[in-house]
PDB file of C-alpha atoms in Angstrom:
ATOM      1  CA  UNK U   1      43.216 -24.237 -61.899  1.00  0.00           C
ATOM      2  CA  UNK U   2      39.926 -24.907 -63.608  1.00  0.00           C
ATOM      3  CA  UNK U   3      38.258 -27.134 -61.441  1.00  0.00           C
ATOM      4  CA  UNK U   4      39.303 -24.621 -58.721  1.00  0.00           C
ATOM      5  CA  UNK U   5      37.656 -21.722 -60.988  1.00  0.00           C
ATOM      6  CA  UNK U   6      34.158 -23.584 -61.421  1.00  0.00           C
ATOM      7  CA  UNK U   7      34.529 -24.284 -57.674  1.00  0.00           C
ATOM      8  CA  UNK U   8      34.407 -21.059 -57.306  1.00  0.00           C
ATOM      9  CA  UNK U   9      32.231 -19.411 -59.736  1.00  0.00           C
ATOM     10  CA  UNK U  10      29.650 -22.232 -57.935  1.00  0.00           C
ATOM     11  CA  UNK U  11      30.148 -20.590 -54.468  1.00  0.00           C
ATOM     12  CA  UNK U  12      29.832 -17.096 -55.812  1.00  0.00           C
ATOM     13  CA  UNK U  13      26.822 -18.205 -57.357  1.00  0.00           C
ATOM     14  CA  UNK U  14      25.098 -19.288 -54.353  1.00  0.00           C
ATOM     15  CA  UNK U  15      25.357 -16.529 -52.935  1.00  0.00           C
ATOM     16  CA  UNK U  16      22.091 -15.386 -55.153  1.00  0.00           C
ATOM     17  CA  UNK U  17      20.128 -17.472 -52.175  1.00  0.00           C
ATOM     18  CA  UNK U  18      20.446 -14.944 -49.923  1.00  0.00           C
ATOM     19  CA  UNK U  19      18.644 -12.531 -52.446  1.00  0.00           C
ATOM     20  CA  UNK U  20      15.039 -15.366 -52.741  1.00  0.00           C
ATOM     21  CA  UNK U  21      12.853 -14.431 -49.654  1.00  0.00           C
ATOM     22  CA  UNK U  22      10.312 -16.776 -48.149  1.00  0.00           C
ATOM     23  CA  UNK U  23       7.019 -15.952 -47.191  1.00  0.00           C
ATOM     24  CA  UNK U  24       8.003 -16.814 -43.614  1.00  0.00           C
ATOM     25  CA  UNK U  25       8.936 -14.042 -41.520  1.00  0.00           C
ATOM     26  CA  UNK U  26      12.009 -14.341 -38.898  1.00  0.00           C
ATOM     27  CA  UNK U  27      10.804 -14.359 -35.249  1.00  0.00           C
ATOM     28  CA  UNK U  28       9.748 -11.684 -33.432  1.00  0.00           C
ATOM     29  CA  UNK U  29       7.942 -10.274 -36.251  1.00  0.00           C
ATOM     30  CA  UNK U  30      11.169  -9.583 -38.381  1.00  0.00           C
ATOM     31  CA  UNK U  31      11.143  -9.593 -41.814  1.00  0.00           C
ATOM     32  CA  UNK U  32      10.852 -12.017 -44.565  1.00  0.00           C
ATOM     33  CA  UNK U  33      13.954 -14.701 -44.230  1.00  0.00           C
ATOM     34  CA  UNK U  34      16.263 -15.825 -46.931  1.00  0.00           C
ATOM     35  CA  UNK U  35      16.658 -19.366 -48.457  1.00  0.00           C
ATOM     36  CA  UNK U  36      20.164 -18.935 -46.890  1.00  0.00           C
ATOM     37  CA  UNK U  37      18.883 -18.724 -43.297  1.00  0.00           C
ATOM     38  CA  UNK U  38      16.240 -20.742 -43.825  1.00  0.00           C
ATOM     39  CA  UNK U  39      18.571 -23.353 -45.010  1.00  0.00           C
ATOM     40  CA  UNK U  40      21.534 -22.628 -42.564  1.00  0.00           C
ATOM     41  CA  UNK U  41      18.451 -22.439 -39.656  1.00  0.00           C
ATOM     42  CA  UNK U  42      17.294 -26.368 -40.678  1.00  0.00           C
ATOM     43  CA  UNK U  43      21.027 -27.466 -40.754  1.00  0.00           C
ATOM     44  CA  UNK U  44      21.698 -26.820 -37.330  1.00  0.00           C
ATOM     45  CA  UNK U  45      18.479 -27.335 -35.972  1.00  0.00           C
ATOM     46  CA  UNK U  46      19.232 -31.088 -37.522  1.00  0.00           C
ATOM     47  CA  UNK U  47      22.413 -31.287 -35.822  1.00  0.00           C
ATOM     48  CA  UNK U  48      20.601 -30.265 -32.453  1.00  0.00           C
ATOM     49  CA  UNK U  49      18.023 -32.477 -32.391  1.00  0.00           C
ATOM     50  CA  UNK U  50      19.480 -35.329 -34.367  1.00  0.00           C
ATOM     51  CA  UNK U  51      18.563 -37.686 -31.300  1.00  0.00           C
ATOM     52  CA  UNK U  52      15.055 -37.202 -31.834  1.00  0.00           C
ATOM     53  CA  UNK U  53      15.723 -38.990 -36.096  1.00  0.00           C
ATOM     54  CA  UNK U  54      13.442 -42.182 -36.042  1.00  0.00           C
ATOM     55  CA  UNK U  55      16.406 -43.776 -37.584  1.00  0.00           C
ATOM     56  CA  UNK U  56      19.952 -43.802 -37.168  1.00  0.00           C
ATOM     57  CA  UNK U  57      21.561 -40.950 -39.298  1.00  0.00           C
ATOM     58  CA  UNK U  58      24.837 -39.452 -41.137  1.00  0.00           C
ATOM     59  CA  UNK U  59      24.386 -35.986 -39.479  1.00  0.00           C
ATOM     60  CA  UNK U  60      27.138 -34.634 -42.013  1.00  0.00           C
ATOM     61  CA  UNK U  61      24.701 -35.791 -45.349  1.00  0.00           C
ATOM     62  CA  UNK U  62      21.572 -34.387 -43.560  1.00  0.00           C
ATOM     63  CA  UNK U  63      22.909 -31.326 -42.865  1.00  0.00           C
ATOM     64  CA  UNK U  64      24.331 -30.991 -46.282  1.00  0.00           C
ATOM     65  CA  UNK U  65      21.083 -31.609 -47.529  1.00  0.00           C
ATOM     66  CA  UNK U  66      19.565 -29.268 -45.391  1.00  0.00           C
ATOM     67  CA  UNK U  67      22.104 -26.739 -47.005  1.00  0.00           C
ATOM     68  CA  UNK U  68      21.790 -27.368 -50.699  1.00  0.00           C
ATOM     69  CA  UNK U  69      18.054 -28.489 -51.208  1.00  0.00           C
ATOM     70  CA  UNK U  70      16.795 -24.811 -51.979  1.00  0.00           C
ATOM     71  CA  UNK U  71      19.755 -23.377 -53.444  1.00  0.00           C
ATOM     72  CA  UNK U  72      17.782 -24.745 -56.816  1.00  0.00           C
ATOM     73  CA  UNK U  73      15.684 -21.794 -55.939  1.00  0.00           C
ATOM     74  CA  UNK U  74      17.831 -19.508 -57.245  1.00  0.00           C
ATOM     75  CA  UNK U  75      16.286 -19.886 -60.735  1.00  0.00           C
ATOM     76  CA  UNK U  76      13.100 -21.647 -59.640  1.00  0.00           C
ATOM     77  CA  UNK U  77      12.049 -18.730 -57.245  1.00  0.00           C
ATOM     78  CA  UNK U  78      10.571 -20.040 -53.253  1.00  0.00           C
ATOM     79  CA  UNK U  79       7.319 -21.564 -54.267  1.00  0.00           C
ATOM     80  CA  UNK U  80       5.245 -21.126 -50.865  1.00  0.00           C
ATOM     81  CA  UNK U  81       4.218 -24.132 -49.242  1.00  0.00           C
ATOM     82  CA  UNK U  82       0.547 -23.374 -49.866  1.00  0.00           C
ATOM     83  CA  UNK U  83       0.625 -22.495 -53.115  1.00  0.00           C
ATOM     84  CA  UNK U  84      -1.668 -24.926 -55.185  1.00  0.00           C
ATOM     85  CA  UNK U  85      -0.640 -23.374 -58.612  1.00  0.00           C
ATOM     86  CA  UNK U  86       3.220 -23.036 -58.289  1.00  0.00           C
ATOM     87  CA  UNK U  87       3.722 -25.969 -56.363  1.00  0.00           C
ATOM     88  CA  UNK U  88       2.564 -27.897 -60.287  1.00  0.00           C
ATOM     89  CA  UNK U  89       5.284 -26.634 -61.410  1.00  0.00           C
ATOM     90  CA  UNK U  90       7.917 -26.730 -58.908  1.00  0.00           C
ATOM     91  CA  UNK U  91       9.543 -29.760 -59.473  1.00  0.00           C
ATOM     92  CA  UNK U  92      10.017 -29.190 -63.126  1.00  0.00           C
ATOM     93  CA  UNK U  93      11.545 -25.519 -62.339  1.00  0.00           C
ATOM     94  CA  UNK U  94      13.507 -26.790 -59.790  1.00  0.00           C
ATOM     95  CA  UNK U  95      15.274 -29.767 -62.110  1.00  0.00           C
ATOM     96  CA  UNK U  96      16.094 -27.380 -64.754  1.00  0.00           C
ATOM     97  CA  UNK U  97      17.597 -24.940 -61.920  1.00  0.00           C
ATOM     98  CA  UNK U  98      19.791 -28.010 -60.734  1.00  0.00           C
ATOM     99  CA  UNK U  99      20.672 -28.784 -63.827  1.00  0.00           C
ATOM    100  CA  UNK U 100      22.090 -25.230 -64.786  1.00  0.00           C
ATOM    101  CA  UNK U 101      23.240 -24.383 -61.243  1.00  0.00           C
ATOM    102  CA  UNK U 102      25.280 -27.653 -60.306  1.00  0.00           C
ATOM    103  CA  UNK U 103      26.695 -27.913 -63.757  1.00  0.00           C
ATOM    104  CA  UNK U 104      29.128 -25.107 -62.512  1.00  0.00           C
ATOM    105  CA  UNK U 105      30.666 -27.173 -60.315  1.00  0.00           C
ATOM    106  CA  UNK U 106      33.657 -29.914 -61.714  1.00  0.00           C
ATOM    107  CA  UNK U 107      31.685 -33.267 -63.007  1.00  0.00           C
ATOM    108  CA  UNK U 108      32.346 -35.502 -59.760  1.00  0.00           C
ATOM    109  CA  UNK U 109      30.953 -32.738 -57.476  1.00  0.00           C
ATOM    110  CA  UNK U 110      27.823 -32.078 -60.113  1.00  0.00           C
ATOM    111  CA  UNK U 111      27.377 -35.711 -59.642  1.00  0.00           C
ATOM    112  CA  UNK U 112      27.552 -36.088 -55.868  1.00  0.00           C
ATOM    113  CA  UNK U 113      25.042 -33.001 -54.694  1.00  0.00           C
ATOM    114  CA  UNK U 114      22.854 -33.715 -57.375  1.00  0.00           C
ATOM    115  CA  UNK U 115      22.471 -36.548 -55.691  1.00  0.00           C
ATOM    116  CA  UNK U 116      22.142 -35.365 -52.681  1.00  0.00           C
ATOM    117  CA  UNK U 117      19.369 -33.344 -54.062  1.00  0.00           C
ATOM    118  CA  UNK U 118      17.606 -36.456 -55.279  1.00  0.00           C
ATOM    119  CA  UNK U 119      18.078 -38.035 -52.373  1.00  0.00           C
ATOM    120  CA  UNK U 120      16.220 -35.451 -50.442  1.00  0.00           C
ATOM    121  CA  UNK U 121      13.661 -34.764 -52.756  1.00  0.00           C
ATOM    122  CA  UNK U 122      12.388 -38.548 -53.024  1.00  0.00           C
ATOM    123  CA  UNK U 123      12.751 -38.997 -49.281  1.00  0.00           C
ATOM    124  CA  UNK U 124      13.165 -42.227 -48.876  1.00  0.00           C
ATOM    125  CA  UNK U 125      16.625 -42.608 -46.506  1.00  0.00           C
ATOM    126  CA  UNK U 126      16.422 -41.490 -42.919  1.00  0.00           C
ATOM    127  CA  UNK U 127      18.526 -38.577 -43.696  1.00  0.00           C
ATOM    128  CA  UNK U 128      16.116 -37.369 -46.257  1.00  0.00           C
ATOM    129  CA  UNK U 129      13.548 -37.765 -44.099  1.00  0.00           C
ATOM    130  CA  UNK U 130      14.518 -36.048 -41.184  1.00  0.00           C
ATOM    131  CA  UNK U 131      16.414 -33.092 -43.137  1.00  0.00           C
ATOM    132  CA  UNK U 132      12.588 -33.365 -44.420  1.00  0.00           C
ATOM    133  CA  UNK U 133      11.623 -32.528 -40.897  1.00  0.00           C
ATOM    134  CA  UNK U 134      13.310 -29.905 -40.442  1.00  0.00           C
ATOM    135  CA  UNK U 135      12.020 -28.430 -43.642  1.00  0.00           C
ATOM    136  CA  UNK U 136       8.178 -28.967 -42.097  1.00  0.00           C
ATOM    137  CA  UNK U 137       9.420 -27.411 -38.779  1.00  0.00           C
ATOM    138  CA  UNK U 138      11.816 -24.607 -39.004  1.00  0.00           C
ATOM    139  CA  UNK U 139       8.865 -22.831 -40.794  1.00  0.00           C
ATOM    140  CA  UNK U 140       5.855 -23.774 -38.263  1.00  0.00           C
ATOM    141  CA  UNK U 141       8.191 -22.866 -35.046  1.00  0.00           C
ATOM    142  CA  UNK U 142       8.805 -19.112 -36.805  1.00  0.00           C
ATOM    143  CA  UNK U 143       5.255 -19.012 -37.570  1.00  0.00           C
ATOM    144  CA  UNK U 144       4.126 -20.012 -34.642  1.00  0.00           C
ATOM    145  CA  UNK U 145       6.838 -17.385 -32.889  1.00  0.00           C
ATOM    146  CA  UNK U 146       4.864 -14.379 -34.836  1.00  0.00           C
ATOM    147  CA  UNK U 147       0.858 -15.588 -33.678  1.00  0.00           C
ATOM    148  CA  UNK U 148       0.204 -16.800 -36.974  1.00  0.00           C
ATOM    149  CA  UNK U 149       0.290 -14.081 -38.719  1.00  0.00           C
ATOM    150  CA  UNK U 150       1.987 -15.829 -41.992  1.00  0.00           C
ATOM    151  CA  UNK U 151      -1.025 -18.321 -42.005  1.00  0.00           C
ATOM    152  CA  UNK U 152      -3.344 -15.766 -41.462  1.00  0.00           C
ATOM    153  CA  UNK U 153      -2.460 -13.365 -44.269  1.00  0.00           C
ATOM    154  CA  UNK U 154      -2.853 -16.544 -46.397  1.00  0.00           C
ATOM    155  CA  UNK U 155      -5.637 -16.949 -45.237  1.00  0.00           C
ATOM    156  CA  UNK U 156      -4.177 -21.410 -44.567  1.00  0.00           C
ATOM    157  CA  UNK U 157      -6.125 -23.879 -42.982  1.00  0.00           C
ATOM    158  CA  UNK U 158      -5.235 -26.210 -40.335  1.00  0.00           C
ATOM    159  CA  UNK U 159      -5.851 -29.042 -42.748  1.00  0.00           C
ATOM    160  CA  UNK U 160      -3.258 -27.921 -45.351  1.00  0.00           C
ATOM    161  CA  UNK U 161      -0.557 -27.534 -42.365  1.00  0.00           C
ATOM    162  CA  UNK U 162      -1.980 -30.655 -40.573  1.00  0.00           C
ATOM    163  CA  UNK U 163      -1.237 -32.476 -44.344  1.00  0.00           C
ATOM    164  CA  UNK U 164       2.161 -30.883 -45.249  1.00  0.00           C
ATOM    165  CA  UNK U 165       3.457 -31.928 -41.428  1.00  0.00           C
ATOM    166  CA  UNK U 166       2.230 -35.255 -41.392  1.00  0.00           C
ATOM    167  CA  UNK U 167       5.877 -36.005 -43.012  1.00  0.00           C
ATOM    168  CA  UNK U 168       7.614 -34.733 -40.217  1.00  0.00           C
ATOM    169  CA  UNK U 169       6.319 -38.076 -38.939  1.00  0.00           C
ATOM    170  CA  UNK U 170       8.602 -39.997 -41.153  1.00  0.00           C
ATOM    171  CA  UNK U 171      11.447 -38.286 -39.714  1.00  0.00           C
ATOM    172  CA  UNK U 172      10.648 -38.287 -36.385  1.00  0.00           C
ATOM    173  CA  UNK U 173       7.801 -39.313 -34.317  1.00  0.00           C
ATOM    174  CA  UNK U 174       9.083 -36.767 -31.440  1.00  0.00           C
ATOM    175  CA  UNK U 175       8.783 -33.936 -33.325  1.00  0.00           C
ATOM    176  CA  UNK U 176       5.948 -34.181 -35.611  1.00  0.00           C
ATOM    177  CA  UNK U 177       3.868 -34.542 -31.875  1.00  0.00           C
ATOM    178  CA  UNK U 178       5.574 -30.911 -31.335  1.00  0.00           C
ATOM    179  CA  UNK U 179       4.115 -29.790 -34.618  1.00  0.00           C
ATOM    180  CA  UNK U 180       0.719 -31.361 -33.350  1.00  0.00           C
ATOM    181  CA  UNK U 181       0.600 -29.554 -30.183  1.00  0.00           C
ATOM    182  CA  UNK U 182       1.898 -26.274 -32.007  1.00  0.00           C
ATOM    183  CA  UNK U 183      -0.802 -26.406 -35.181  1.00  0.00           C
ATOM    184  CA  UNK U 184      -3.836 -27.334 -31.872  1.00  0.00           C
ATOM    185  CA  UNK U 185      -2.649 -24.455 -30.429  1.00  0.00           C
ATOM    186  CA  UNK U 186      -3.077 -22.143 -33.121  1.00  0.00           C
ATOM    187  CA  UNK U 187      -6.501 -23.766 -33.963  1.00  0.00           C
ATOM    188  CA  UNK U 188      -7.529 -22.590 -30.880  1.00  0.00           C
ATOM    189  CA  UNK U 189      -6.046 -18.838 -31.469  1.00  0.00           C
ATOM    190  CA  UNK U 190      -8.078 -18.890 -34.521  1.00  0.00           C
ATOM    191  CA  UNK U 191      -4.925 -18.923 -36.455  1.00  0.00           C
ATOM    192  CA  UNK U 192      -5.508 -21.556 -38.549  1.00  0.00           C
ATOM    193  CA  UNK U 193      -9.010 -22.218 -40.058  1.00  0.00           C
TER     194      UNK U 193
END
């Protein structure tokens, strides 16, 4: 009965993701999405497009990791992609969040998406990388949806986008020439500075 309880008190918990809004807007101009179906929206976009992975992938872990890697958020609050002063101290909110968040969970479960937490936070398997993907993407194809209009109420230059995709190569060569074509695009719109 106990590791049942903490199983779930974890899954009530979560629920709090659906409360942290992103600075990206749904499409069609909607409002501000959730971590929750921001995170739901990469995990099936990963199953979709899984043929387009550079590398042979466990579709299961990636879109597990697609699922958990912002629930830290929770405590840590969405730090914006663009956001030169909070993203100093993201990682070190975020690890305390795992810590306390995770812990409600029975030891051997703790263990195993803590890891897969790591895993996609270092980046260095295939699944990482593409669930890493879909992280860069899932954003840019909502922005690009709206005209720009997140990028241009930051006021976000093409470099800073042009950096933060150049990842997407690492999970798939496909897709980060999508995010090419999209961020040229929006150059062009005067979207992007």
């Amino acid at each position: 009965m106990e590791r049942l309880e903490k199983q779930l008190d974890f899954a009530l918990e979560i629920d709090k993701e659906k409360n942290v809004f992103r600075q990206t807007h749904l499409s069609g101009h909607g409002r501000n999405e959730n971590d929750a179906e921001h995170a739901w929206h990469m995990a099936i976009m990963a199953y979709v497009l899984r043929e387009h992975s550079n590398a042979e992938i466990d579709i299961a872990k990636t879109m597990l990791m697609c699922l958990i890697h912002d629930i830290v958020e929770i405590d840590a609050g969405d730090t914006y992609a663009y956001d030169e002063q909070a993203l100093k101290t993201q990682s070190e909110r975020e690890q305390r969040a795992k810590e306390r968040i995770f812990s409600l969970l029975p030891d051997d479960q703790k263990a195993e998406l803590s890891a897969v937490f790591d895993e996609f936070e270092r980046g260095e398997t295939a699944e990482a990388r593409f669930a890493k993907a879909m992280d860069n993407l899932q954003p840019l194809m909502l922005n690009n949806s709206n005209g720009g209009a997140d990028w241009r109420e930051h006021k976000v230059s093409a470099d800073k986008v042009i950096r933060r995709q150049s990842s997407t190569a690492l999970g798939s060569a496909a897709l980060y020439e999508v995010t090419q074509n999209i961020i040229e695009e929006n150059i062009k719109k005067g979207n992007l500075t």
